[in-house]
Amino acid sequence: MPRDVEPSINQRDFIFSAIQQGLRVDGRSPLQARKTTIRFGNSLGWVECSIGETRVVAQISATVTRPYFDRPFEGIIVIHTEFSPMASSAYETGRPSEEEITMARILEKTIRRSEALDREALCILAGQKVSVPHRETNTKIVRGQQVWTLRLTIQFLADEGNLLDCACMAAMAALRHFRKPEVEVVGDEATMFSPEERAPVPLALHHQPLCVSFVSLGPRNTPVMDPSRLEEQLAHGKMTISLNAQKEICVLQKAGGVALPADEVLHAVNVAVSRVRDMSDLLNRSLEEDSRTRVIEVR
Amino acid sequence: MLHTPGNPVTAHRPGVLHSKKQQHWVETESRRYIPAPQESVIGVIVHRSAEAYRVDLGSAHLATLDALAFEGATKRNRPALKVGNLVYARVSLANRDMDPELECFDATTRKADGFGELKDGFMVECSLGTCRKLLDSTHFLLPALAQKFPFEVAVGVNGRVWVRAGSTKATIGVSRAIQMLDNRRTSDEEVASYIQQMDV
């Protein structure tokens, strides 16, 4: 029976009165995040990210396909989010709730719409010629035929609040960790090399956006960063900011909930900047550590 | 544990085997409660009707709490609980074909004996094993906390602990200590040193 039992009155009253004193049940201050960790798996592009007890796995696979008809020079990235009852009994497979759809959409916006990934670099054969002479210029129409399709699967293992930030972090880590097989193009022919022959190459990323979520809690709508599950359930409103370490805001999502004054939003953005810098540092450090233990080069 | 005549006893849940004289049981770190008669549990009222409350115990099905199953309750005079209130109750009936039933009094004396509505305070969720540890009178956690400050606690074996102390900070302290005990990554020594350093 999938359901999400409302938190009890006692829990609500306690959390609200605690937040007025600047306290949180897990001992954090309102704008403090939980411990974030990243773990890489055996295969490239398999990443497990955890924020506190929240855990998300992101995995990337690449296949060669035909491009979309209207975008012949661009590779394809498919983001697939899998909510299962494993994360929490509130989730049901196959029937996403509104909250789950919102989360998937923000991820999509953060990763795809912000152009984090260079999709043109995923094109393999742009120059395959189709012999249809153009009416005016008499040059041949060139249409890309083979591109990489990246499939980013995000699986939610445990939901202790703030799944979105964790999922975004895992996804970005996976994109940076993944390597696609080296491809050599000679004329109209592309040769794909196995990892044993030539070292696989990393993906081309433009920047690294990460999500930071805030909720408004209690009678005075105190902004609280990195909410726990209970805090998310009790919140009067939620705001998610996606930005990169260069202070470029990619997405600011505030769907419904209590109204926020402008200065509070600006303050939240400033807090988010420092949080994203911390997360980026952690990501860079973990990737560096991982690359030291991993042998990718063939020679 | 399952025993069929003529066959050896087999456990049907993974866990640590405990034995005491003729008794054997398997202790699991499960978080999913399965109601059993005479166990004390903490429930959240999720629905109220004229005769009974429906209570969430964290188990697969909701339990029924009769509106008159309180100490001294009569048709005229009975406690008015709201949806979202917490109750400390005893499972009076639990079998696999019916929804479990609860009572808020002692079976023999019909006195409240601590059961009933839990006012204020905070409810912590933990594993069933942690709850059983807290009920063990020789366990270090609650006595160690009691050395620091007074507090009230109600432990339900359904993975819920209700805590109320003099201040918000103290309540948070108790609930964090319980959560640390519940966390497999923190050792008992770490929990003990956290309690020692607690500043309330």
XYZ file of C-alpha atoms in Angstrom:
499
model
C 0.000 0.000 0.000
C 1.973 3.021 -1.136
C 1.280 6.015 0.983
C 3.002 8.759 2.780
C 1.680 9.145 6.299
C 1.624 12.764 7.371
C 4.081 13.542 10.139
C 2.436 13.655 13.564
C 1.365 16.901 15.219
C 4.043 16.384 17.875
C 6.791 16.198 15.269
C 5.480 19.240 13.425
C 5.179 21.384 16.539
C 8.578 20.298 17.776
C 10.402 20.974 14.519
C 8.696 24.350 14.167
C 9.538 25.437 17.693
C 13.113 24.174 17.295
C 13.670 26.057 14.046
C 12.535 29.265 15.725
C 15.416 28.774 18.128
C 17.708 28.064 15.164
C 17.917 24.348 15.956
C 17.332 21.298 13.805
C 16.566 17.799 14.973
C 19.749 16.352 13.504
C 21.887 18.949 15.272
C 22.586 21.095 12.219
C 22.154 24.825 11.917
C 19.492 25.986 9.414
C 21.927 26.640 6.566
C 24.184 23.669 7.120
C 24.248 20.651 4.819
C 24.736 17.045 5.764
C 27.869 15.067 5.023
C 28.156 14.397 1.312
C 30.104 11.461 -0.075
C 30.802 10.119 -3.543
C 31.765 6.564 -4.330
C 32.766 5.263 -7.743
C 32.034 1.755 -8.883
C 34.144 -0.642 -10.894
C 32.834 0.457 -14.252
C 33.307 3.959 -15.622
C 30.238 6.089 -15.148
C 28.839 4.294 -12.121
C 28.580 6.643 -9.165
C 26.898 6.405 -5.816
C 26.305 9.705 -4.083
C 24.985 10.155 -0.580
C 23.916 13.175 1.410
C 23.431 12.011 4.964
C 21.346 8.862 4.684
C 19.954 9.768 1.261
C 21.518 7.617 -1.426
C 21.377 7.800 -5.195
C 23.141 5.793 -7.879
C 23.785 7.241 -11.321
C 24.949 5.130 -14.205
C 25.795 5.968 -17.798
C 25.785 3.781 -20.848
C 26.570 4.806 -24.409
C 25.322 3.351 -27.648
C 25.680 4.430 -31.269
C 22.401 5.449 -32.895
C 20.992 7.667 -35.602
C 20.539 11.298 -34.574
C 17.214 13.058 -34.327
C 16.055 14.174 -37.743
C 16.022 17.886 -36.849
C 19.371 17.794 -35.036
C 21.662 15.811 -37.285
C 24.915 17.003 -35.704
C 24.037 16.420 -32.087
C 24.318 13.420 -29.884
C 21.430 12.391 -27.667
C 21.252 12.278 -23.911
C 18.417 10.441 -22.252
C 17.887 11.004 -18.552
C 15.972 8.234 -16.908
C 14.934 8.553 -13.276
C 13.821 5.466 -11.464
C 11.764 5.868 -8.332
C 11.150 2.598 -6.615
C 9.601 1.624 -3.296
C 13.178 0.820 -2.265
C 13.807 4.509 -1.565
C 10.695 4.980 0.491
C 7.323 3.295 0.792
C 5.801 6.506 -0.567
C 7.073 5.766 -4.064
C 5.428 3.412 -6.449
C 6.949 2.081 -9.657
C 5.270 3.083 -12.860
C 3.049 5.775 -11.388
C 5.109 8.878 -10.762
C 3.625 11.434 -8.398
C 3.689 15.151 -9.050
C 6.706 15.550 -6.800
C 8.597 12.872 -8.708
C 7.814 14.478 -12.071
C 8.981 17.870 -10.808
C 12.211 16.315 -9.650
C 12.822 14.618 -12.992
C 12.097 17.882 -14.792
C 14.507 19.924 -12.707
C 17.197 17.326 -13.352
C 16.466 17.513 -17.041
C 16.664 21.316 -16.986
C 19.845 21.335 -14.959
C 21.722 18.807 -17.032
C 20.306 19.042 -20.531
C 18.846 22.513 -20.912
C 21.824 24.208 -19.280
C 23.980 22.613 -21.978
C 26.257 21.053 -19.410
C 27.185 18.434 -21.947
C 28.619 19.260 -25.352
C 26.167 17.373 -27.509
C 27.928 18.172 -30.745
C 30.984 16.385 -29.433
C 28.852 13.260 -29.297
C 28.451 13.262 -33.054
C 30.529 10.573 -34.742
C 29.808 10.750 -38.443
C 28.606 14.181 -39.420
C 30.019 14.037 -42.863
C 28.278 11.118 -44.372
C 27.102 12.387 -47.663
C 23.678 11.883 -48.991
C 23.717 12.432 -52.712
C 20.891 14.912 -53.028
C 22.160 18.050 -54.797
C 20.905 21.267 -53.292
C 18.860 23.287 -55.694
C 20.624 26.656 -55.381
C 24.161 26.128 -54.170
C 24.648 22.789 -55.818
C 26.530 21.550 -52.755
C 25.570 18.269 -51.275
C 23.414 18.128 -48.194
C 25.417 16.776 -45.359
C 23.584 14.883 -42.709
C 25.074 13.276 -39.621
C 24.252 9.645 -39.479
C 25.856 8.221 -36.416
C 25.899 9.795 -32.979
C 26.388 8.661 -29.432
C 23.282 8.225 -27.313
C 24.065 8.555 -23.650
C 21.642 6.986 -21.273
C 21.863 8.387 -17.781
C 19.973 6.203 -15.344
C 19.411 7.600 -11.889
C 18.258 5.189 -9.249
C 17.065 6.319 -5.861
C 18.164 3.934 -3.160
C 17.170 5.718 0.029
C 15.148 8.860 0.568
C 16.032 10.719 3.725
C 15.242 14.066 2.157
C 16.801 16.209 -0.543
C 16.875 13.507 -3.196
C 17.210 16.098 -5.927
C 20.539 17.588 -4.822
C 21.900 14.101 -4.331
C 20.667 12.937 -7.747
C 22.115 15.977 -9.507
C 25.464 15.494 -7.802
C 25.487 11.803 -8.736
C 24.544 12.604 -12.333
C 27.273 15.217 -12.768
C 29.819 12.926 -11.150
C 28.791 10.117 -13.481
C 29.081 12.366 -16.541
C 32.578 13.361 -15.513
C 33.586 9.843 -14.613
C 32.255 8.185 -17.743
C 34.430 7.580 -20.782
C 33.193 6.629 -24.201
C 35.149 4.377 -26.562
C 37.551 6.134 -28.857
C 36.269 6.446 -32.427
C 38.354 7.159 -35.485
C 36.721 8.474 -38.629
C 38.370 7.988 -41.984
C 36.318 9.289 -44.850
C 32.865 7.823 -44.470
C 33.963 5.062 -42.193
C 34.093 5.153 -38.437
C 36.071 2.635 -36.416
C 35.298 2.125 -32.771
C 38.157 0.889 -30.618
C 37.724 -1.408 -27.687
C 39.099 -0.141 -24.359
C 41.944 -2.664 -24.672
C 43.108 -1.142 -27.929
C 42.788 2.546 -27.185
C 41.989 4.341 -23.978
C 38.384 5.533 -23.849
C 37.892 9.297 -23.874
C 36.011 11.436 -21.343
C 32.909 13.387 -22.329
C 33.167 17.055 -23.242
C 31.459 19.102 -20.539
C 30.885 22.825 -20.714
C 30.293 23.391 -17.034
C 29.153 21.589 -13.933
C 25.767 22.697 -12.589
C 24.645 21.363 -9.218
C 21.351 21.736 -7.356
C 20.916 23.246 -3.910
C 17.496 23.005 -2.276
C 15.962 25.101 0.457
C 12.677 24.741 2.289
C 10.745 27.309 4.329
C 9.995 25.962 7.773
C 8.037 27.084 10.781
C 5.817 30.077 11.564
C 8.424 32.557 10.338
C 9.278 30.555 7.211
C 12.922 30.194 8.151
C 14.958 29.099 5.129
C 16.560 25.711 5.718
C 19.174 24.178 3.447
C 19.455 20.461 2.602
C 16.148 19.452 4.210
C 15.669 16.034 5.773
C 12.667 13.979 4.766
C 10.637 15.138 7.740
C 11.503 18.776 7.048
C 10.497 18.378 3.409
C 7.148 16.954 4.437
C 6.490 19.821 6.858
C 7.786 22.609 4.630
C 5.610 25.528 3.539
C 7.546 25.853 0.310
C 10.590 24.576 -1.498
C 13.085 26.351 -3.685
C 15.783 24.718 -5.776
C 18.661 26.642 -7.301
C 20.934 25.010 -9.855
C 24.158 26.790 -10.455
C 27.789 26.130 -11.207
C 30.932 27.091 -9.340
C 31.304 30.134 -11.640
C 28.159 31.608 -10.052
C 26.033 31.110 -13.142
C 22.451 30.278 -12.234
C 20.982 27.651 -14.540
C 17.634 26.928 -12.926
C 15.720 28.546 -10.114
C 12.649 26.553 -9.351
C 10.051 27.735 -6.893
C 6.786 26.024 -7.659
C 4.052 27.157 -5.311
C 4.416 27.324 -1.579
C 4.870 30.368 0.574
C 5.979 33.671 -0.993
C 9.597 34.698 -0.422
C 10.865 38.282 -0.262
C 13.495 39.183 -2.860
C 16.315 39.685 -0.364
C 15.723 36.218 1.041
C 16.015 34.709 -2.430
C 19.265 36.610 -2.977
C 20.562 35.430 0.359
C 19.670 31.855 -0.560
C 21.552 32.251 -3.850
C 24.632 33.438 -1.987
C 24.441 30.498 0.375
C 23.942 28.188 -2.603
C 27.082 29.551 -4.275
C 29.282 28.528 -1.378
C 27.535 25.167 -1.097
C 28.039 24.484 -4.817
C 31.722 25.417 -4.492
C 32.081 22.930 -1.645
C 30.291 20.247 -3.643
C 32.380 20.933 -6.760
C 35.560 20.731 -4.707
C 34.450 17.420 -3.272
C 33.579 16.149 -6.727
C 36.946 17.203 -8.164
C 38.809 15.683 -5.255
C 36.917 12.384 -5.468
C 37.463 12.159 -9.218
C 41.151 12.825 -8.770
C 41.429 10.192 -6.074
C 39.583 7.706 -8.235
C 41.723 8.374 -11.288
C 44.815 7.653 -9.229
C 43.567 4.156 -8.391
C 42.200 3.384 -11.822
C 44.174 2.287 -14.870
C 42.575 3.606 -18.030
C 45.569 4.193 -20.266
C 46.479 1.256 -22.467
C 50.115 1.940 -23.155
C 11.741 -19.103 13.555
C 9.891 -21.955 12.076
C 9.691 -25.440 13.511
C 7.899 -28.271 11.803
C 7.760 -31.619 13.624
C 10.472 -33.988 12.567
C 12.579 -31.272 10.955
C 15.255 -29.055 12.421
C 14.282 -25.524 13.421
C 14.875 -23.087 10.595
C 15.018 -19.324 10.778
C 12.949 -17.514 8.192
C 14.561 -14.150 8.765
C 18.240 -13.246 8.682
C 19.708 -11.990 11.926
C 21.727 -12.759 15.024
C 20.711 -15.915 16.873
C 20.190 -15.488 20.616
C 19.620 -18.310 23.074
C 18.537 -18.421 26.689
C 17.945 -21.864 28.215
C 15.142 -23.351 26.142
C 14.405 -20.130 24.280
C 15.919 -19.249 20.948
C 15.221 -16.187 18.906
C 16.649 -14.301 15.947
C 17.249 -10.597 16.350
C 16.866 -8.629 13.126
C 17.656 -5.062 12.176
C 14.379 -4.786 10.306
C 12.486 -1.496 10.167
C 9.153 -2.981 9.164
C 6.957 -3.768 12.135
C 4.739 -6.836 12.227
C 2.180 -6.475 15.023
C 2.194 -9.137 17.734
C -0.185 -9.348 20.728
C 0.723 -7.550 23.971
C 3.476 -5.425 22.444
C 3.660 -1.739 23.325
C 3.633 0.473 20.272
C 3.518 4.137 19.316
C 0.944 5.003 16.686
C -0.134 8.066 14.752
C -3.877 8.704 14.450
C -4.654 8.911 10.742
C -8.433 8.758 10.784
C -11.174 9.195 13.366
C -14.750 8.083 13.366
C -17.481 7.917 16.015
C -16.503 4.567 17.498
C -12.878 4.085 16.672
C -9.597 5.601 15.536
C -7.450 4.243 12.738
C -3.818 4.254 13.760
C -0.621 3.958 11.736
C 1.965 1.730 13.393
C 4.416 1.640 10.533
C 3.208 -1.843 9.669
C 1.554 -3.035 6.493
C -1.968 -2.274 7.703
C -3.580 0.354 9.872
C -4.627 -0.676 13.360
C -7.974 0.021 15.021
C -8.125 1.755 18.386
C -11.584 1.669 19.952
C -12.686 5.087 21.192
C -13.608 3.469 24.517
C -10.337 1.578 24.927
C -8.946 4.160 27.352
C -8.848 4.158 31.141
C -12.201 5.259 32.526
C -13.660 6.041 29.125
C -17.429 5.979 28.825
C -19.789 6.805 26.007
C -20.141 10.328 27.428
C -16.621 10.912 28.588
C -13.826 9.800 26.342
C -10.591 11.321 25.102
C -10.854 13.402 21.930
C -7.807 12.662 19.820
C -7.095 14.519 16.624
C -5.677 13.206 13.390
C -1.917 13.449 13.790
C -1.840 12.854 17.550
C 0.492 10.228 18.941
C -0.744 7.403 21.134
C 1.154 4.886 23.209
C -0.878 1.697 23.089
C -0.785 -2.046 23.499
C -1.596 -4.423 20.665
C -4.597 -6.390 21.942
C -5.267 -8.421 18.864
C -3.057 -9.327 15.982
C -3.567 -12.130 13.556
C -2.868 -12.487 9.938
C -6.440 -12.297 8.711
C -7.570 -9.140 10.520
C -6.379 -5.610 11.052
C -4.576 -5.317 14.377
C -6.433 -3.818 17.325
C -5.036 -1.569 20.051
C -5.946 -0.715 23.625
C -4.715 2.117 25.807
C -4.938 0.358 29.188
C -3.354 -2.524 31.017
C -5.154 -5.796 30.247
C -5.510 -6.939 33.863
C -5.898 -3.734 35.881
C -7.626 -1.677 33.155
C -5.550 1.292 34.372
C -3.812 3.603 31.909
C -0.350 2.593 33.192
C 1.448 5.057 30.941
C -0.616 4.294 27.864
C -2.648 6.958 26.132
C -1.994 10.151 24.249
C 1.612 11.377 24.088
C 1.616 15.148 24.410
C 4.343 17.435 23.025
C 7.847 16.022 22.722
C 9.299 14.483 19.592
C 9.089 11.090 17.954
C 12.233 9.427 16.626
C 12.082 6.558 14.170
C 14.651 3.790 14.396
C 15.029 0.112 13.661
C 13.099 -2.483 15.648
C 16.383 -3.827 17.024
C 17.303 -0.404 18.428
C 13.915 -0.217 20.146
C 14.461 -3.583 21.798
C 17.925 -2.446 22.892
C 16.383 0.620 24.555
C 13.883 -1.571 26.397
C 16.731 -3.678 27.800
C 17.261 -2.323 31.311
C 20.981 -3.151 31.186
C 21.580 -1.064 28.060
C 23.816 1.965 28.651
C 22.077 4.643 26.587
C 19.074 5.807 28.593
C 20.815 5.660 32.019
C 23.768 7.610 30.573
C 21.424 10.284 29.270
C 19.532 10.361 32.560
C 22.816 11.256 34.275
C 22.885 14.474 32.272
C 19.282 15.718 32.529
C 15.769 14.447 33.280
C 13.540 13.390 30.401
C 10.572 11.223 29.598
C 10.692 8.497 27.022
C 8.188 6.003 25.594
C 9.603 3.157 23.548
C 7.316 1.387 21.132
C 8.607 -1.861 19.686
C 7.396 -0.735 16.268
C 10.522 1.334 15.679
C 9.326 4.538 17.274
C 10.553 6.318 20.352
C 8.856 9.339 21.850
C 11.019 11.745 23.825
C 10.196 14.768 25.957
C 12.773 16.706 27.944
C 12.799 20.081 29.687
C 14.169 22.032 26.737
C 14.174 21.714 22.962
C 17.925 21.240 23.006
C 17.711 18.386 25.499
C 15.002 16.650 23.468
C 17.144 16.971 20.353
C 20.067 15.561 22.340
C 18.132 12.442 23.319
C 16.760 11.909 19.831
C 20.198 12.316 18.271
C 21.703 9.839 20.717
C 19.010 7.316 19.749
C 19.612 7.954 16.072
C 23.344 7.501 16.540
C 22.704 4.194 18.275
C 20.487 3.231 15.349
C 23.142 4.110 12.792
C 25.313 1.121 11.989
C 28.306 3.345 11.259
C 28.582 4.761 14.758
C 29.909 2.514 17.500
C 28.571 2.365 21.056
C 31.720 4.151 22.257
C 31.047 7.057 19.931
C 27.476 7.312 21.201
C 28.718 7.235 24.789
C 31.279 9.964 24.129
C 28.638 12.059 22.365
C 26.454 11.830 25.453
C 29.432 12.740 27.657
C 30.174 15.850 25.611
C 26.540 16.870 25.297
C 26.047 20.420 26.482
C 22.461 21.165 27.389
